[in-house]
Short mmCIF file of C-alpha atoms and ligand atoms in Angstrom, two decimals:
data_model
loop_
_atom_site.label_atom_id
_atom_site.label_comp_id
_atom_site.label_asym_id
_atom_site.label_seq_id
_atom_site.Cartn_x
_atom_site.Cartn_y
_atom_site.Cartn_z
CA MET A 139 3.77 -11.91 10.14
CA LYS A 140 0.62 -10.19 10.48
CA VAL A 141 2.03 -6.56 9.77
CA MET A 142 0.00 -3.13 8.92
CA LEU A 143 1.95 -0.81 7.17
CA LEU A 144 0.22 2.19 7.62
CA GLY A 145 2.17 5.52 5.34
CA ALA A 146 0.76 7.84 2.37
CA PRO A 147 1.44 7.21 -0.78
CA GLY A 148 5.40 6.99 -1.61
CA ALA A 149 6.68 6.31 1.87
CA GLY A 150 7.02 3.12 0.34
CA LYS A 151 4.75 0.57 2.19
CA GLY A 152 4.92 -1.85 -1.30
CA THR A 153 8.12 -1.90 -0.96
CA VAL A 154 8.86 -2.48 2.87
CA ALA A 155 6.32 -5.21 2.09
CA LYS A 156 8.36 -6.79 -0.46
CA LEU A 157 11.10 -7.15 1.44
CA LEU A 158 9.10 -8.16 4.47
CA THR A 159 7.71 -11.28 2.96
CA ALA A 160 11.43 -12.21 1.71
CA LEU A 161 11.40 -13.27 4.95
CA ASP A 162 9.96 -15.30 6.41
CA GLY A 163 7.29 -15.85 3.70
CA SER A 164 4.26 -14.21 4.07
CA VAL A 165 2.30 -12.71 1.08
CA GLN A 166 1.55 -8.63 0.16
CA ILE A 167 -1.96 -8.33 0.27
CA SER A 168 -1.86 -4.54 -1.73
CA THR A 169 -5.53 -2.91 -2.70
CA GLY A 170 -3.37 0.34 -5.26
CA ASP A 171 -1.92 -3.57 -6.57
CA ILE A 172 -5.09 -5.71 -6.41
CA LEU A 173 -7.63 -2.71 -8.02
CA ARG A 174 -5.35 -1.82 -10.67
CA ALA A 175 -5.17 -5.72 -11.67
CA GLU A 176 -9.07 -4.51 -12.23
CA VAL A 177 -9.40 -2.30 -13.82
CA ARG A 178 -7.15 -3.75 -16.60
CA ALA A 179 -8.95 -6.97 -16.82
CA GLY A 180 -12.27 -4.69 -16.88
CA SER A 181 -14.49 -6.40 -13.78
CA ASP A 182 -17.41 -4.46 -12.21
CA LEU A 183 -14.13 -4.08 -9.51
CA GLY A 184 -12.76 -2.69 -12.32
CA LYS A 185 -15.75 0.02 -13.91
CA LYS A 186 -16.33 1.26 -10.70
CA ALA A 187 -12.69 1.61 -8.99
CA GLU A 188 -11.33 3.02 -12.41
CA ALA A 189 -12.64 7.09 -12.27
CA PHE A 190 -12.14 7.29 -8.63
CA MET A 191 -8.20 6.13 -8.51
CA LYS A 192 -7.62 7.77 -11.58
CA ALA A 193 -8.45 11.51 -9.88
CA GLY A 194 -6.29 10.37 -6.89
CA ASP A 195 -9.56 9.66 -3.86
CA LEU A 196 -10.54 7.17 -2.32
CA VAL A 197 -12.71 3.61 -3.68
CA PRO A 198 -15.53 3.39 -1.58
CA ASP A 199 -15.57 0.87 1.31
CA SER A 200 -18.02 -1.07 0.60
CA LEU A 201 -15.95 -2.30 -2.73
CA ILE A 202 -12.47 -2.41 -0.63
CA MET A 203 -14.56 -4.72 2.09
CA ASP A 204 -15.94 -7.35 0.11
CA MET A 205 -12.78 -7.63 -1.23
CA MET A 206 -10.96 -7.66 1.02
CA GLU A 207 -13.19 -10.07 2.48
CA LYS A 208 -12.30 -12.34 0.12
CA ARG A 209 -9.02 -11.86 -0.23
CA LEU A 210 -7.92 -12.92 3.70
CA GLN A 211 -10.00 -16.19 3.60
CA ALA A 212 -7.09 -17.53 0.30
CA ASP A 213 -4.91 -20.26 1.33
CA ASP A 214 -2.04 -18.41 1.42
CA CYS A 215 -2.65 -15.89 3.97
CA ARG A 216 -2.15 -18.75 6.68
CA GLN A 217 1.39 -18.07 6.42
CA GLY A 218 1.01 -14.55 7.19
CA PHE A 219 0.51 -11.25 5.50
CA LEU A 220 0.94 -7.92 4.98
CA LEU A 221 -1.54 -5.19 4.37
CA ASP A 222 -0.38 -2.48 2.40
CA GLY A 223 -2.71 0.13 1.85
CA PHE A 224 -5.16 -0.65 3.71
CA PRO A 225 -7.27 0.75 6.10
CA ARG A 226 -7.57 3.60 4.25
CA THR A 227 -10.43 5.09 6.88
CA ILE A 228 -11.75 4.12 10.22
CA PRO A 229 -14.48 2.68 8.13
CA GLN A 230 -12.60 0.30 6.83
CA ALA A 231 -10.00 -0.09 9.72
CA GLU A 232 -13.87 -0.70 11.81
CA ALA A 233 -14.75 -2.94 9.50
CA LEU A 234 -11.85 -4.96 9.94
CA LYS A 235 -11.21 -5.03 13.33
CA LYS A 236 -15.33 -6.90 13.21
CA LEU A 237 -13.17 -8.55 9.95
CA LEU A 238 -11.09 -10.06 11.33
CA ALA A 239 -12.66 -10.99 14.73
CA LYS A 240 -14.66 -13.30 12.76
CA LEU A 241 -12.42 -15.16 10.76
CA LYS A 242 -10.27 -15.13 14.37
CA ILE A 243 -7.00 -12.96 12.83
CA ASP A 244 -4.70 -11.47 15.15
CA LEU A 245 -2.35 -8.78 14.00
CA ASP A 246 1.18 -9.00 15.55
CA MET A 247 2.17 -5.53 14.95
CA VAL A 248 0.67 -1.80 12.93
CA ILE A 249 3.72 0.03 11.06
CA ASN A 250 2.98 3.14 10.73
CA ILE A 251 6.13 3.69 7.75
CA ASP A 252 6.52 8.09 8.36
CA VAL A 253 8.39 10.37 5.71
CA PRO A 254 8.88 13.38 5.69
CA ARG A 255 6.44 15.46 3.09
CA GLU A 256 9.33 16.33 1.26
CA VAL A 257 11.41 13.68 0.95
CA ILE A 258 7.25 11.78 0.11
CA LEU A 259 6.51 14.57 -3.16
CA ASP A 260 10.57 13.83 -4.70
CA ARG A 261 9.65 10.64 -4.63
CA LEU A 262 6.73 10.36 -6.38
CA CYS A 263 7.49 12.95 -8.71
CA THR A 264 9.56 10.57 -10.23
CA ARG A 265 8.76 7.54 -9.85
CA ARG A 266 8.05 6.14 -13.38
CA THR A 267 6.46 2.17 -14.00
CA CYS A 268 6.90 -0.78 -16.17
CA ALA A 269 3.82 -0.65 -18.34
CA ASN A 270 4.10 -4.23 -19.07
CA ALA A 271 1.20 -5.38 -16.63
CA ASN A 272 3.87 -8.86 -15.54
CA CYS A 273 5.87 -6.97 -15.45
CA GLN A 274 5.38 -3.35 -13.32
CA ALA A 275 8.98 -2.95 -12.92
CA ILE A 276 9.51 0.51 -10.47
CA TYR A 277 12.35 2.76 -10.68
CA ASN A 278 13.31 6.51 -10.31
CA VAL A 279 14.67 8.89 -12.90
CA LYS A 280 16.50 10.54 -10.45
CA SER A 281 17.73 7.19 -8.30
CA ASN A 282 17.10 4.69 -10.07
CA PRO A 283 16.43 5.34 -13.20
CA THR A 284 16.35 3.03 -16.63
CA LYS A 285 18.84 2.61 -18.47
CA LYS A 286 17.35 2.84 -21.70
CA GLU A 287 15.58 6.34 -20.80
CA GLY A 288 11.95 5.46 -21.38
CA ILE A 289 11.93 1.36 -21.87
CA CYS A 290 12.21 -1.43 -18.74
CA ASP A 291 15.96 -2.79 -17.98
CA LYS A 292 14.48 -5.81 -17.63
CA CYS A 293 10.89 -6.07 -19.72
CA GLY A 294 12.16 -3.59 -22.69
CA SER A 295 8.60 -2.20 -22.38
CA PRO A 296 7.25 2.07 -22.62
CA VAL A 297 8.10 2.63 -18.41
CA ILE A 298 5.59 5.25 -18.32
CA GLN A 299 4.23 7.68 -15.60
CA ARG A 300 1.39 6.15 -13.69
CA ASP A 301 -2.20 7.68 -14.22
CA ASP A 302 -2.35 8.56 -10.50
CA GLU A 303 1.29 10.61 -10.09
CA THR A 304 1.10 13.04 -12.48
CA GLU A 305 0.94 16.30 -10.22
CA ALA A 306 -2.90 16.91 -9.67
CA ALA A 307 -3.02 13.46 -8.71
CA ILE A 308 0.11 13.57 -6.17
CA SER A 309 -1.57 16.46 -4.84
CA GLN A 310 -5.19 14.84 -4.64
CA ARG A 311 -3.96 11.63 -3.00
CA LEU A 312 -1.77 13.68 -0.42
CA SER A 313 -4.96 16.22 0.89
CA THR A 314 -7.47 12.46 1.03
CA TYR A 315 -4.25 10.67 2.94
CA ASN A 316 -4.03 13.64 5.16
CA ALA A 317 -7.81 13.69 5.80
CA LYS A 318 -9.46 10.42 5.42
CA THR A 319 -5.89 8.11 6.32
CA ALA A 320 -3.83 9.70 8.68
CA PRO A 321 -6.83 9.95 11.05
CA LEU A 322 -6.20 5.74 11.47
CA ILE A 323 -2.34 7.12 14.10
CA GLY A 324 -4.45 7.71 16.29
CA TYR A 325 -6.59 5.38 15.69
CA TYR A 326 -4.25 2.19 16.97
CA GLU A 327 -1.95 4.09 19.04
CA ARG A 328 -5.25 3.74 20.77
CA GLU A 329 -5.72 0.17 20.14
CA GLY A 330 -2.37 -0.86 20.76
CA LYS A 331 0.52 -2.95 18.84
CA PHE A 332 1.17 -0.15 17.42
CA ARG A 333 4.70 1.55 15.83
CA ASN A 334 5.47 4.53 14.52
CA ILE A 335 8.93 4.46 13.34
CA PRO A 336 10.07 8.35 11.63
CA CYS A 337 12.51 7.44 8.28
CA THR A 338 13.76 8.29 4.99
CA SER A 339 15.09 4.39 4.18
CA SER A 340 12.89 1.37 3.81
CA ASP A 341 16.10 -0.86 5.05
CA ASP A 342 15.57 1.54 8.48
CA VAL A 343 11.71 0.17 8.61
CA VAL A 344 12.76 -4.26 8.23
CA LYS A 345 15.13 -3.51 10.98
CA ALA A 346 12.45 -1.86 13.53
CA VAL A 347 10.07 -4.49 12.28
CA LYS A 348 12.28 -7.77 12.63
CA GLU A 349 13.55 -6.01 15.63
CA THR A 350 9.92 -5.89 17.50
CA LEU A 351 8.71 -9.65 15.69
CA GLY A 352 11.98 -10.60 17.13
CA LEU A 353 13.56 -12.31 13.54
P1 AMP B 449 -1.56 2.85 -3.98
O1 AMP B 449 -0.93 1.45 -4.99
O2 AMP B 449 -2.13 2.29 -2.45
O3 AMP B 449 -1.42 3.84 -3.66
O4 AMP B 449 -3.68 2.69 -4.86
C1 AMP B 449 -3.70 3.39 -5.88
C2 AMP B 449 -5.45 3.95 -5.61
O5 AMP B 449 -6.27 2.54 -5.56
C3 AMP B 449 -5.96 5.16 -4.10
O6 AMP B 449 -5.34 6.16 -4.54
C4 AMP B 449 -7.43 4.75 -3.92
O7 AMP B 449 -7.99 5.51 -5.09
C5 AMP B 449 -7.05 3.23 -4.53
N1 AMP B 449 -6.98 2.63 -2.86
C6 AMP B 449 -6.03 1.68 -3.31
N2 AMP B 449 -6.39 1.00 -1.52
C7 AMP B 449 -7.10 1.45 -1.02
C8 AMP B 449 -8.61 1.10 -0.16
N3 AMP B 449 -8.08 0.48 0.94
N4 AMP B 449 -9.40 2.65 -0.07
C9 AMP B 449 -9.79 3.12 -0.85
N5 AMP B 449 -9.08 2.96 -2.38
C10 AMP B 449 -7.83 2.47 -2.24
#
């Protein structure tokens, strides 16, 4: 499948993407994950992106488009892909439209994961991530805590709150989302193949995608 997942930070795009990849071998393309890996590797891109990410701001469109032009041409995308966290601005959406036309790729559908704001805020403030770059397991202090406090069940590394998941950064990320990313909903409604899915659980989204794509 070739699907775009829209939704505020904390809406569950990553969780939904992982569940959908298991259905047909499509790959998850998370611009946030790629950028975090670049920051860890200390690459040029990582150095340019780091300050924006820490502050909860968006990384400039030109850097994202260069990165995505390469990513979408990798062999593993032929089977299909789930765009998770991209595009995030109208200029990225316009550039993506041109890029997909150039690569002769048709998207099957654009999904907006529509989760109430209170649920999102609660999820983001209580999320914890394993600090080990090769593990990155995700926990939640309320709904999915580690067995031993602060220690990853899978690899034993410390479990931390991401730099951009402090209260100040979360509030900045949500304002950035409202100002720059939420307008994509209207944009894709007009472009077609758009489906809004009001939900509080990732399973509801997976069900709706399966129904729409006949999987
Ligand atoms: P995420 O894990 O998707 O919430 O992304 C974490 C951070 O990476 C965001 O707060 C942005 O700083 C940056 N980022 C991820 N995807 C994009 C994008 N498509 N455009 C601009 N910045 C992005």
